[in-house]
């Protein structure tokens, strides 16, 4: 079991995460602390789970070799080197391309999930968290490139894992991204092809999710692109906002949170 009492954060410098109530979490973050990613399980990203993203592909979804829209979730792994936490400083590999800032709802699994039905899916969820699913902009969608999606720090999670009881309507949450304090993107989790329960059911039909794993609901179409010197703030629903800064290689200065 992976159980959340309330808000789980891992402040930088602490040996272990803290499970605190919402006011305590807010007070801690108001002091400007950086955090590590508050998870230890695997993180799976989901592609093309947004109706607008599928529509933008047009007839390309019917072209060879696939010849049809995806019939099952398209997943990719965000490996351990990609994990970072609140206020991370992430290196932009090529500033001309920048880094796509994909804001996604992370679904935190609370118990071993195999062949879970839609009607029971929420019984397997411990909580939720904002995820900055970063990537170098690229055209390939069916075969996600490790080079573009699994670079160091390209999966920023947190600052808190929020217990499921605090998120009453995960399929209808506003998503916002601000760069330099100005909102540049907004979307909603209501735009998904598969909602939270259906995604869990479809994924666990062919693979087991373990306690502490995170699966993202997917990135909405039209995510903004950040460049060196930018700071992005991601907000999903009423969960604590997630902040990430983008730097050049010479500015990184050591380990990321």
Coordinates of N, CA and C in Angstrom, one line a residue:
X1 N 0.8 -1.2 0.0 CA 0.0 0.0 0.0 C 0.9 1.3 0.0
X2 N 0.4 2.3 -0.7 CA 1.0 3.6 -0.7 C -0.1 4.5 -0.2
X3 N -0.1 5.0 1.0 CA -1.2 5.8 1.6 C -0.8 7.2 1.8
X4 N -1.6 8.1 1.5 CA -1.4 9.5 1.8 C -2.4 10.0 2.8
X5 N -1.9 10.6 3.9 CA -2.8 11.1 4.9 C -3.4 12.5 4.4
X6 N -2.5 13.3 3.7 CA -2.9 14.6 3.4 C -2.1 15.1 2.2
X7 N -1.0 15.9 2.5 CA -0.2 16.5 1.5 C 1.3 16.0 1.7
X8 N 1.8 15.2 0.8 CA 3.2 14.7 1.0 C 4.2 15.5 0.2
X9 N 5.1 16.1 0.9 CA 6.2 16.9 0.3 C 7.5 16.3 0.8
X10 N 8.6 16.6 0.0 CA 9.9 16.2 0.4 C 10.8 17.4 0.2
X11 N 10.9 18.3 1.3 CA 11.7 19.5 1.2 C 13.2 19.1 1.0
X12 N 13.8 19.9 0.2 CA 15.3 19.7 0.0 C 16.0 19.8 1.3
X13 N 16.9 18.8 1.6 CA 17.6 18.8 2.8 C 17.0 17.8 3.8
X14 N 15.7 17.5 3.7 CA 15.1 16.5 4.6 C 15.4 15.1 4.1
X15 N 15.6 14.2 5.1 CA 15.9 12.8 4.7 C 14.7 12.1 4.2
X16 N 13.5 12.5 4.7 CA 12.3 11.8 4.2 C 11.2 12.8 3.9
X17 N 10.2 12.4 3.1 CA 9.1 13.3 2.8 C 8.3 13.6 4.1
X18 N 7.5 14.6 4.1 CA 6.6 15.0 5.2 C 5.2 14.9 4.7
X19 N 4.3 14.3 5.5 CA 2.9 14.2 5.2 C 2.2 15.2 6.2
X20 N 1.8 16.3 5.6 CA 1.3 17.4 6.5 C -0.1 17.9 5.9
X21 N -0.8 18.7 6.7 CA -2.1 19.1 6.2 C -1.9 20.3 5.3
X22 N -3.0 20.8 4.6 CA -2.9 21.8 3.6 C -2.3 23.1 4.1
X23 N -2.8 23.6 5.3 CA -2.2 24.9 5.8 C -0.7 24.7 6.0
X24 N -0.2 23.6 6.6 CA 1.2 23.4 6.8 C 2.0 23.4 5.5
X25 N 1.4 22.7 4.5 CA 2.1 22.6 3.2 C 2.2 24.0 2.6
X26 N 1.1 24.8 2.7 CA 1.1 26.1 2.2 C 2.2 27.0 2.9
X27 N 2.3 26.9 4.2 CA 3.2 27.7 5.0 C 4.6 27.3 4.6
X28 N 4.9 26.0 4.4 CA 6.2 25.6 4.1 C 6.6 26.1 2.7
X29 N 5.7 26.0 1.7 CA 6.0 26.5 0.4 C 6.2 28.0 0.3
X30 N 5.4 28.7 1.2 CA 5.5 30.2 1.2 C 6.9 30.7 1.6
X31 N 7.6 29.8 2.3 CA 9.0 30.2 2.7 C 10.0 30.0 1.5
X32 N 9.5 29.5 0.4 CA 10.4 29.4 -0.8 C 11.2 28.2 -0.8
X33 N 10.8 27.2 -0.1 CA 11.7 26.0 -0.1 C 11.6 25.3 -1.4
X34 N 12.7 24.6 -1.8 CA 12.8 23.7 -2.9 C 12.4 22.3 -2.4
X35 N 11.9 21.5 -3.3 CA 11.5 20.1 -2.9 C 12.1 19.1 -3.9
X36 N 12.3 17.9 -3.4 CA 12.6 16.8 -4.2 C 11.3 16.2 -4.7
X37 N 11.4 15.4 -5.8 CA 10.2 14.7 -6.2 C 9.7 13.8 -5.1
X38 N 8.4 13.9 -4.7 CA 8.0 13.2 -3.5 C 7.5 11.8 -3.8
X39 N 8.1 11.1 -4.8 CA 7.7 9.8 -5.1 C 8.9 8.9 -5.3
X40 N 8.6 7.5 -5.2 CA 9.7 6.6 -5.3 C 9.4 5.5 -6.4
X41 N 8.2 5.5 -6.9 CA 7.8 4.5 -7.9 C 8.1 5.0 -9.3
X42 N 7.7 4.1 -10.3 CA 7.9 4.4 -11.7 C 6.9 5.6 -12.1
X43 N 7.3 6.3 -13.1 CA 6.4 7.4 -13.7 C 6.2 7.1 -15.2
X44 N 5.0 6.9 -15.5 CA 4.6 6.7 -16.9 C 3.9 7.9 -17.5
X45 N 4.4 8.3 -18.6 CA 3.6 9.4 -19.4 C 2.7 8.8 -20.3
X46 N 1.6 9.5 -20.7 CA 0.6 9.1 -21.6 C 0.5 10.1 -22.8
X47 N 0.6 9.6 -24.0 CA 0.5 10.4 -25.2 C -0.9 10.3 -25.9
X48 N -1.2 11.3 -26.6 CA -2.5 11.4 -27.4 C -3.7 11.0 -26.6
X49 N -3.7 11.5 -25.3 CA -5.0 11.3 -24.6 C -5.7 12.6 -24.5
X50 N -5.6 13.4 -25.5 CA -6.2 14.7 -25.5 C -6.9 14.8 -26.9
X51 N -8.2 15.2 -26.8 CA -9.0 15.2 -28.1 C -8.4 16.2 -29.1
X52 N -8.0 17.4 -28.6 CA -7.4 18.4 -29.5 C -6.1 17.9 -30.1
X53 N -5.3 17.2 -29.4 CA -4.0 16.6 -29.9 C -4.3 15.6 -31.0
X54 N -5.3 14.8 -30.8 CA -5.6 13.8 -31.9 C -6.2 14.6 -33.1
X55 N -7.0 15.6 -32.9 CA -7.6 16.3 -34.0 C -6.5 17.0 -34.8
X56 N -5.5 17.5 -34.1 CA -4.4 18.3 -34.8 C -3.6 17.4 -35.7
X57 N -3.6 16.1 -35.5 CA -2.9 15.1 -36.4 C -3.6 15.0 -37.7
X58 N -4.9 15.2 -37.7 CA -5.6 15.1 -39.0 C -5.5 13.7 -39.6
X59 N -5.3 13.6 -40.9 CA -5.2 12.4 -41.6 C -4.0 11.6 -41.3
X60 N -3.0 12.2 -40.6 CA -1.8 11.5 -40.3 C -2.0 10.2 -39.4
X61 N -3.1 10.2 -38.6 CA -3.4 9.1 -37.8 C -3.8 7.9 -38.6
X62 N -4.2 8.1 -39.9 CA -4.6 7.0 -40.8 C -3.5 6.6 -41.7
X63 N -2.4 7.2 -41.6 CA -1.3 6.9 -42.5 C -0.5 5.7 -42.0
X64 N 0.3 5.1 -42.9 CA 1.2 4.0 -42.5 C 2.2 4.5 -41.5
X65 N 2.7 3.6 -40.6 CA 2.4 2.2 -40.5 C 1.1 1.9 -39.6
X66 N 0.5 2.9 -39.0 CA -0.5 2.6 -38.0 C -1.9 2.6 -38.6
X67 N -2.2 3.5 -39.6 CA -3.5 3.4 -40.3 C -4.8 3.5 -39.5
X68 N -4.6 4.0 -38.3 CA -5.8 4.2 -37.5 C -5.4 5.0 -36.2
X69 N -6.4 5.7 -35.6 CA -6.1 6.3 -34.3 C -5.7 5.2 -33.3
X70 N -4.9 5.5 -32.2 CA -4.6 4.5 -31.3 C -5.8 3.9 -30.6
X71 N -5.7 2.6 -30.4 CA -6.8 1.8 -29.8 C -6.5 1.5 -28.3
X72 N -5.3 1.8 -27.9 CA -4.9 1.6 -26.5 C -4.0 2.8 -26.1
X73 N -3.8 3.0 -24.8 CA -3.0 4.1 -24.4 C -1.6 3.9 -24.9
X74 N -1.0 5.1 -25.3 CA 0.4 5.1 -25.7 C 1.2 5.6 -24.5
X75 N 2.1 4.8 -24.0 CA 2.8 5.1 -22.8 C 4.3 5.2 -23.0
X76 N 5.0 6.0 -22.2 CA 6.4 6.0 -22.2 C 6.9 6.2 -20.8
X77 N 8.1 5.7 -20.5 CA 8.7 5.8 -19.1 C 9.5 7.0 -18.9
X78 N 9.2 7.7 -17.8 CA 10.1 8.8 -17.4 C 11.1 8.2 -16.4
X79 N 12.3 7.9 -16.8 CA 13.3 7.2 -15.9 C 13.7 8.1 -14.7
X80 N 14.4 7.4 -13.8 CA 14.8 8.1 -12.6 C 15.6 9.4 -12.8
X81 N 16.5 9.4 -13.8 CA 17.3 10.6 -14.0 C 16.5 11.8 -14.4
X82 N 15.3 11.5 -14.9 CA 14.4 12.6 -15.3 C 13.7 13.3 -14.2
X83 N 13.6 12.6 -13.0 CA 12.8 13.1 -11.9 C 13.4 14.3 -11.2
X84 N 12.6 15.3 -11.0 CA 13.0 16.5 -10.3 C 11.9 17.1 -9.5
X85 N 12.1 18.0 -8.6 CA 11.1 18.5 -7.8 C 10.8 20.0 -7.9
X86 N 9.9 20.5 -7.1 CA 9.5 21.9 -7.1 C 10.8 22.8 -7.0
X87 N 10.8 23.8 -7.9 CA 11.9 24.8 -8.0 C 13.1 24.2 -8.6
X88 N 13.0 23.1 -9.3 CA 14.2 22.6 -10.0 C 14.7 23.6 -11.1
X89 N 16.0 23.4 -11.4 CA 16.6 24.2 -12.5 C 17.0 23.2 -13.5
X90 N 16.3 23.3 -14.7 CA 16.4 22.3 -15.7 C 17.2 22.9 -16.9
X91 N 18.1 22.1 -17.4 CA 19.0 22.6 -18.5 C 18.2 22.5 -19.8
X92 N 18.2 23.6 -20.6 CA 17.7 23.6 -21.9 C 18.8 23.2 -22.9
X93 N 18.7 22.1 -23.6 CA 19.7 21.6 -24.4 C 20.0 22.4 -25.6
X94 N 19.0 23.0 -26.2 CA 19.1 23.8 -27.4 C 18.1 24.9 -27.3
X95 N 18.6 26.1 -27.1 CA 17.7 27.2 -26.8 C 16.9 27.7 -28.0
X96 N 17.4 27.4 -29.2 CA 16.6 27.7 -30.4 C 15.3 26.9 -30.4
X97 N 15.4 25.7 -30.0 CA 14.2 24.8 -29.9 C 13.4 25.0 -28.6
X98 N 14.1 25.3 -27.5 CA 13.5 25.4 -26.2 C 13.0 24.1 -25.7
X99 N 12.2 24.2 -24.6 CA 11.6 23.0 -24.0 C 10.1 23.1 -23.9
X100 N 9.4 22.1 -24.4 CA 7.9 22.1 -24.2 C 7.5 21.8 -22.8
X101 N 6.7 22.7 -22.2 CA 6.3 22.5 -20.8 C 4.9 21.9 -20.8
X102 N 4.9 20.6 -20.7 CA 3.6 19.9 -20.7 C 3.1 19.8 -19.3
X103 N 1.9 20.4 -19.0 CA 1.3 20.3 -17.7 C 0.3 19.2 -17.7
X104 N 0.6 18.2 -16.8 CA -0.3 17.0 -16.7 C -0.7 16.7 -15.3
X105 N -1.8 16.1 -15.1 CA -2.2 15.6 -13.8 C -1.6 14.2 -13.6
X106 N -0.8 14.1 -12.5 CA -0.3 12.8 -12.2 C -1.2 12.0 -11.2
X107 N -1.5 10.8 -11.6 CA -2.3 9.9 -10.8 C -1.4 9.0 -10.0
X108 N -1.5 9.1 -8.7 CA -0.6 8.3 -7.8 C -1.3 7.0 -7.4
X109 N -0.7 5.9 -7.7 CA -1.4 4.6 -7.4 C -1.1 4.2 -5.9
X110 N -2.2 3.7 -5.3 CA -2.1 3.4 -3.9 C -2.0 1.9 -3.5
X111 N -2.4 1.1 -4.5 CA -2.3 -0.4 -4.2 C -2.1 -1.1 -5.6
X112 N -1.6 -2.3 -5.5 CA -1.3 -3.0 -6.7 C -2.5 -3.1 -7.6
X113 N -2.4 -2.7 -8.8 CA -3.5 -2.6 -9.7 C -3.3 -3.5 -11.0
X114 N -4.1 -4.5 -11.1 CA -4.0 -5.4 -12.3 C -5.4 -5.7 -12.7
X115 N -5.7 -5.5 -14.0 CA -7.1 -5.7 -14.6 C -8.2 -5.0 -13.7
X116 N -8.0 -3.8 -13.5 CA -8.9 -3.0 -12.6 C -10.1 -2.5 -13.5
X117 N -11.3 -2.7 -13.0 CA -12.5 -2.2 -13.8 C -12.6 -0.7 -13.6
X118 N -13.3 -0.1 -14.6 CA -13.6 1.3 -14.5 C -14.3 1.7 -13.2
X119 N -15.3 0.8 -12.8 CA -16.1 1.1 -11.6 C -15.3 1.1 -10.3
X120 N -14.2 0.4 -10.4 CA -13.3 0.3 -9.1 C -12.0 1.1 -9.2
X121 N -11.8 1.8 -10.3 CA -10.5 2.4 -10.5 C -10.1 3.4 -9.4
X122 N -11.1 4.1 -8.9 CA -10.8 5.1 -7.9 C -10.4 4.5 -6.6
X123 N -10.7 3.2 -6.4 CA -10.3 2.5 -5.2 C -8.8 2.3 -5.1
X124 N -8.1 2.5 -6.3 CA -6.7 2.2 -6.4 C -5.8 3.5 -6.5
X125 N -6.5 4.6 -6.3 CA -5.8 5.9 -6.4 C -5.5 6.4 -5.0
X126 N -4.2 6.7 -4.7 CA -3.8 7.3 -3.4 C -4.0 8.8 -3.5
X127 N -3.7 9.4 -4.6 CA -3.8 10.9 -4.7 C -3.4 11.3 -6.1
X128 N -3.1 12.6 -6.1 CA -2.8 13.3 -7.4 C -1.7 14.3 -7.2
X129 N -1.0 14.7 -8.3 CA 0.0 15.7 -8.2 C 0.2 16.4 -9.6
X130 N 0.6 17.6 -9.6 CA 1.0 18.2 -10.9 C 2.3 17.6 -11.4
X131 N 2.4 17.4 -12.7 CA 3.6 16.9 -13.3 C 4.0 17.9 -14.5
X132 N 5.2 18.4 -14.5 CA 5.7 19.1 -15.6 C 6.4 18.1 -16.5
X133 N 5.7 17.6 -17.5 CA 6.2 16.5 -18.4 C 6.9 17.3 -19.5
X134 N 8.3 17.4 -19.4 CA 9.0 18.3 -20.3 C 9.5 17.4 -21.5
X135 N 9.7 18.1 -22.6 CA 10.3 17.4 -23.8 C 10.9 18.5 -24.7
X136 N 11.9 18.0 -25.5 CA 12.4 18.9 -26.6 C 11.3 18.8 -27.7
X137 N 10.9 19.9 -28.3 CA 9.8 19.8 -29.3 C 10.2 18.9 -30.4
X138 N 9.3 18.0 -30.8 CA 9.6 17.1 -31.9 C 8.3 16.6 -32.5
X139 N 8.4 16.0 -33.7 CA 7.2 15.6 -34.4 C 6.7 14.2 -34.1
X140 N 7.6 13.3 -33.7 CA 7.2 11.9 -33.5 C 6.2 11.8 -32.3
X141 N 5.1 11.1 -32.5 CA 4.1 11.0 -31.4 C 3.9 9.5 -31.1
X142 N 4.0 8.6 -32.0 CA 3.7 7.2 -31.8 C 4.9 6.5 -31.1
X143 N 6.1 7.0 -31.4 CA 7.3 6.4 -30.8 C 8.1 7.4 -30.1
X144 N 7.7 7.7 -28.8 CA 8.4 8.8 -28.1 C 9.9 8.5 -28.0
X145 N 10.7 9.5 -28.3 CA 12.1 9.4 -28.3 C 12.7 9.7 -26.9
X146 N 13.5 8.7 -26.4 CA 14.2 8.9 -25.1 C 15.0 10.2 -25.1
X147 N 15.7 10.5 -26.2 CA 16.5 11.6 -26.4 C 15.7 12.9 -26.1
X148 N 14.5 12.9 -26.5 CA 13.7 14.2 -26.4 C 12.9 14.2 -25.1
X149 N 12.6 13.1 -24.5 CA 11.7 13.1 -23.3 C 12.3 12.6 -22.0
X150 N 13.5 12.0 -22.0 CA 14.0 11.4 -20.8 C 15.3 12.1 -20.4
X151 N 15.5 13.3 -20.8 CA 16.7 14.0 -20.4 C 16.7 14.3 -18.9
X152 N 17.8 14.6 -18.3 CA 17.9 14.9 -16.8 C 16.9 16.1 -16.5
X153 N 16.1 15.8 -15.5 CA 15.2 16.8 -15.0 C 14.0 17.0 -15.8
X154 N 13.7 16.1 -16.8 CA 12.6 16.4 -17.7 C 11.2 15.8 -17.1
X155 N 11.2 15.5 -15.9 CA 9.9 15.1 -15.2 C 9.9 15.7 -13.9
X156 N 9.3 16.9 -13.8 CA 9.2 17.7 -12.5 C 7.9 17.4 -11.8
X157 N 8.0 16.9 -10.6 CA 6.7 16.5 -9.9 C 6.6 17.2 -8.6
X158 N 5.3 17.5 -8.3 CA 5.1 18.1 -7.0 C 4.4 19.5 -7.1
X159 N 4.7 20.3 -6.1 CA 5.5 20.0 -4.9 C 4.9 19.0 -3.9
X160 N 3.6 18.7 -4.1 CA 3.0 17.8 -3.1 C 2.2 16.8 -3.9
X161 N 2.2 15.6 -3.3 CA 1.2 14.6 -3.6 C 0.0 14.8 -2.7
X162 N -1.2 15.0 -3.3 CA -2.3 15.4 -2.6 C -3.3 14.2 -2.5
X163 N -3.7 13.9 -1.3 CA -4.6 12.8 -1.1 C -5.9 12.9 -1.9
X164 N -6.3 11.7 -2.4 CA -7.5 11.7 -3.3 C -8.7 12.4 -2.8
X165 N -8.9 12.3 -1.4 CA -10.1 12.9 -0.8 C -10.2 14.4 -1.0
X166 N -9.0 15.1 -1.3 CA -9.0 16.5 -1.6 C -9.3 16.9 -3.0
X167 N -9.4 15.9 -3.9 CA -9.6 16.2 -5.3 C -10.9 15.5 -5.7
X168 N -12.0 16.2 -5.6 CA -13.3 15.6 -5.8 C -13.6 15.3 -7.2
X169 N -13.1 16.1 -8.2 CA -13.5 15.9 -9.6 C -12.2 16.0 -10.5
X170 N -11.4 14.9 -10.4 CA -10.1 14.9 -11.2 C -10.3 15.1 -12.7
X171 N -11.5 14.7 -13.2 CA -11.8 14.8 -14.6 C -12.3 16.2 -15.0
X172 N -12.3 17.1 -14.2 CA -12.8 18.5 -14.5 C -11.9 19.5 -13.7
X173 N -10.6 19.5 -13.9 CA -9.7 20.4 -13.2 C -9.1 21.4 -14.2
X174 N -9.1 22.7 -13.9 CA -8.4 23.6 -14.8 C -6.9 23.4 -14.7
X175 N -6.2 23.6 -15.8 CA -4.8 23.5 -15.9 C -4.2 24.8 -16.5
X176 N -3.3 25.4 -15.8 CA -2.7 26.7 -16.2 C -1.2 26.6 -16.1
X177 N -0.6 27.3 -17.1 CA 0.9 27.4 -17.1 C 1.2 28.9 -17.3
X178 N 2.0 29.4 -16.4 CA 2.5 30.8 -16.5 C 4.0 30.8 -16.7
X179 N 4.5 31.7 -17.6 CA 5.9 32.0 -17.8 C 6.2 33.4 -17.4
X180 N 7.2 33.6 -16.5 CA 7.5 34.9 -16.0 C 6.3 35.6 -15.3
X181 N 5.5 34.8 -14.7 CA 4.3 35.3 -14.0 C 3.1 35.7 -14.9
X182 N 3.2 35.4 -16.2 CA 2.1 35.7 -17.1 C 1.5 34.4 -17.6
X183 N 0.2 34.3 -17.4 CA -0.4 33.0 -17.9 C -0.4 33.0 -19.4
X184 N 0.2 31.8 -19.9 CA 0.4 31.7 -21.4 C -0.4 30.5 -21.9
X185 N -1.0 29.7 -21.0 CA -1.7 28.5 -21.4 C -2.7 28.1 -20.4
X186 N -3.9 27.7 -20.9 CA -4.9 27.1 -20.0 C -5.6 26.0 -20.7
X187 N -6.0 25.0 -20.0 CA -6.7 23.8 -20.5 C -7.5 23.2 -19.4
X188 N -8.0 22.0 -19.6 CA -8.7 21.3 -18.6 C -8.6 19.8 -18.7
X189 N -8.7 19.1 -17.6 CA -8.6 17.6 -17.7 C -9.9 17.0 -18.3
X190 N -10.9 17.9 -18.5 CA -12.1 17.4 -19.2 C -11.9 17.1 -20.7
X191 N -10.7 17.5 -21.2 CA -10.5 17.3 -22.7 C -9.9 16.0 -23.0
X192 N -9.8 15.1 -22.1 CA -9.2 13.8 -22.4 C -10.0 12.8 -23.2
X193 N -9.3 11.9 -23.9 CA -10.0 10.9 -24.6 C -10.4 9.8 -23.6
X194 N -9.5 9.4 -22.7 CA -9.8 8.5 -21.6 C -9.7 9.3 -20.3
X195 N -10.8 9.2 -19.5 CA -10.8 9.9 -18.2 C -9.9 9.1 -17.2
X196 N -9.8 9.6 -16.0 CA -8.9 8.9 -15.0 C -9.3 7.4 -14.9
X197 N -10.5 7.1 -14.6 CA -10.9 5.7 -14.4 C -10.7 4.9 -15.6
X198 N -11.0 5.4 -16.8 CA -10.8 4.6 -18.0 C -9.4 4.4 -18.3
X199 N -8.5 5.4 -18.1 CA -7.1 5.2 -18.3 C -6.5 4.1 -17.5
X200 N -6.9 4.1 -16.2 CA -6.4 3.1 -15.3 C -6.8 1.7 -15.7
X201 N -8.1 1.6 -16.1 CA -8.6 0.3 -16.5 C -7.9 -0.2 -17.8
X202 N -7.7 0.7 -18.7 CA -7.1 0.3 -20.0 C -5.6 0.0 -19.8
X203 N -4.9 0.7 -19.0 CA -3.5 0.4 -18.7 C -3.3 -0.9 -18.0
X204 N -4.1 -1.1 -16.9 CA -3.9 -2.3 -16.1 C -4.5 -3.5 -16.8
X205 N -5.1 -3.4 -17.9 CA -5.5 -4.5 -18.7 C -4.3 -5.3 -19.2
X206 N -3.2 -4.5 -19.4 CA -2.0 -5.2 -20.0 C -0.8 -5.1 -19.2
X207 N -0.8 -4.3 -18.1 CA 0.4 -4.2 -17.2 C -0.1 -3.8 -15.8
X208 N 0.7 -4.3 -14.8 CA 0.4 -4.0 -13.4 C 1.1 -2.7 -13.0
X209 N 0.3 -1.9 -12.3 CA 0.8 -0.7 -11.7 C 1.0 -1.0 -10.2
X210 N 2.1 -0.5 -9.6 CA 2.4 -0.8 -8.2 C 2.2 0.4 -7.3
X211 N 2.1 0.2 -6.1 CA 1.9 1.3 -5.1 C 3.0 2.3 -5.2
X212 N 2.7 3.5 -5.3 CA 3.7 4.6 -5.5 C 4.0 4.9 -6.9
X213 N 3.5 4.1 -7.9 CA 3.7 4.5 -9.3 C 2.9 5.7 -9.6
X214 N 3.3 6.5 -10.6 CA 2.5 7.6 -11.1 C 2.3 7.4 -12.6
X215 N 1.0 7.6 -13.0 CA 0.7 7.6 -14.5 C 0.1 9.0 -14.8
X216 N 0.6 9.6 -15.8 CA 0.0 11.0 -16.1 C -1.2 10.8 -17.0
X217 N -2.1 11.8 -16.8 CA -3.4 11.7 -17.6 C -3.1 12.2 -19.0
X218 N -2.0 12.8 -19.3 CA -1.6 13.2 -20.6 C -1.5 14.7 -20.7
X219 N -0.7 15.2 -21.6 CA -0.5 16.7 -21.8 C -1.5 17.2 -22.8
X220 N -2.2 18.3 -22.5 CA -3.1 18.9 -23.4 C -2.4 19.5 -24.6
X221 N -3.1 19.6 -25.7 CA -2.5 20.1 -26.9 C -2.1 21.6 -26.8
X222 N -1.0 22.0 -27.4 CA -0.7 23.4 -27.5 C 0.2 23.9 -26.3
X223 N 0.9 23.0 -25.7 CA 1.8 23.4 -24.5 C 2.8 24.5 -24.9
X224 N 3.0 25.4 -24.0 CA 4.0 26.5 -24.3 C 5.4 25.9 -24.3
X225 N 6.3 26.7 -24.9 CA 7.7 26.4 -25.0 C 8.5 27.4 -24.2
X226 N 9.4 26.9 -23.3 CA 10.2 27.8 -22.4 C 11.6 27.8 -23.0
X227 N 12.3 28.9 -22.6 CA 13.7 29.0 -23.1 C 14.6 29.4 -21.9
X228 N 15.9 29.4 -22.0 CA 16.8 29.7 -20.9 C 16.4 31.1 -20.3
X229 N 16.4 31.1 -19.0 CA 16.0 32.3 -18.3 C 14.5 32.4 -17.9
X230 N 13.7 31.5 -18.5 CA 12.3 31.4 -18.1 C 12.0 30.7 -16.8
X231 N 11.0 31.0 -16.1 CA 10.5 30.3 -15.0 C 9.0 30.0 -15.3
X232 N 8.7 28.7 -15.2 CA 7.3 28.3 -15.4 C 6.6 27.9 -14.1
X233 N 5.4 28.2 -14.0 CA 4.5 27.9 -12.8 C 3.3 27.1 -13.4
X234 N 3.2 25.9 -12.9 CA 2.1 25.0 -13.3 C 1.1 24.9 -12.2
X235 N -0.2 25.1 -12.5 CA -1.2 25.0 -11.5 C -2.3 24.1 -12.1
X236 N -2.7 23.1 -11.3 CA -3.8 22.2 -11.6 C -4.8 22.2 -10.5
X237 N -6.0 22.6 -10.8 CA -7.0 22.7 -9.7 C -6.5 23.6 -8.6
X238 N -6.8 23.1 -7.3 CA -6.4 23.9 -6.2 C -5.1 23.3 -5.5
X239 N -4.5 22.4 -6.2 CA -3.2 21.8 -5.7 C -2.1 22.8 -5.7
X240 N -1.2 22.7 -4.7 CA -0.1 23.7 -4.7 C 0.6 23.8 -6.0
X241 N 0.9 25.0 -6.5 CA 1.6 25.2 -7.8 C 3.0 24.6 -7.8
X242 N 3.4 24.2 -9.0 CA 4.7 23.6 -9.2 C 5.5 24.6 -10.1
X243 N 6.8 24.9 -9.6 CA 7.6 25.9 -10.3 C 8.9 25.2 -10.8
X244 N 9.3 25.6 -12.0 CA 10.5 25.0 -12.6 C 11.2 26.2 -13.4
X245 N 12.5 26.3 -13.3 CA 13.3 27.3 -14.0 C 14.1 26.6 -15.0
X246 N 14.4 27.4 -16.1 CA 15.1 26.8 -17.3 C 16.4 27.6 -17.4
X247 N 17.5 26.9 -17.5 CA 18.9 27.5 -17.5 C 19.7 26.9 -18.6
X248 N 20.9 27.5 -18.8 CA 21.9 26.9 -19.7 C 22.7 25.9 -18.9
X249 N 23.5 25.1 -19.6 CA 24.3 24.1 -19.0 C 25.3 24.6 -18.0
X250 N 25.9 25.8 -18.3 CA 26.8 26.4 -17.4 C 26.2 27.0 -16.1
X251 N 24.9 27.2 -16.1 CA 24.2 27.8 -15.0 C 23.7 26.8 -14.0
X252 N 23.7 25.5 -14.3 CA 23.0 24.5 -13.6 C 23.5 24.4 -12.1
X253 N 24.8 24.3 -12.0 CA 25.4 24.4 -10.6 C 25.1 23.2 -9.7
X254 N 25.0 22.0 -10.2 CA 25.0 20.8 -9.3 C 23.7 20.1 -9.4
X255 N 23.4 19.3 -8.3 CA 22.3 18.4 -8.3 C 21.0 19.1 -8.3
X256 N 20.0 18.6 -9.1 CA 18.6 19.2 -9.1 C 17.9 18.7 -7.9
X257 N 16.9 19.5 -7.4 CA 16.0 19.0 -6.4 C 15.2 17.8 -6.9

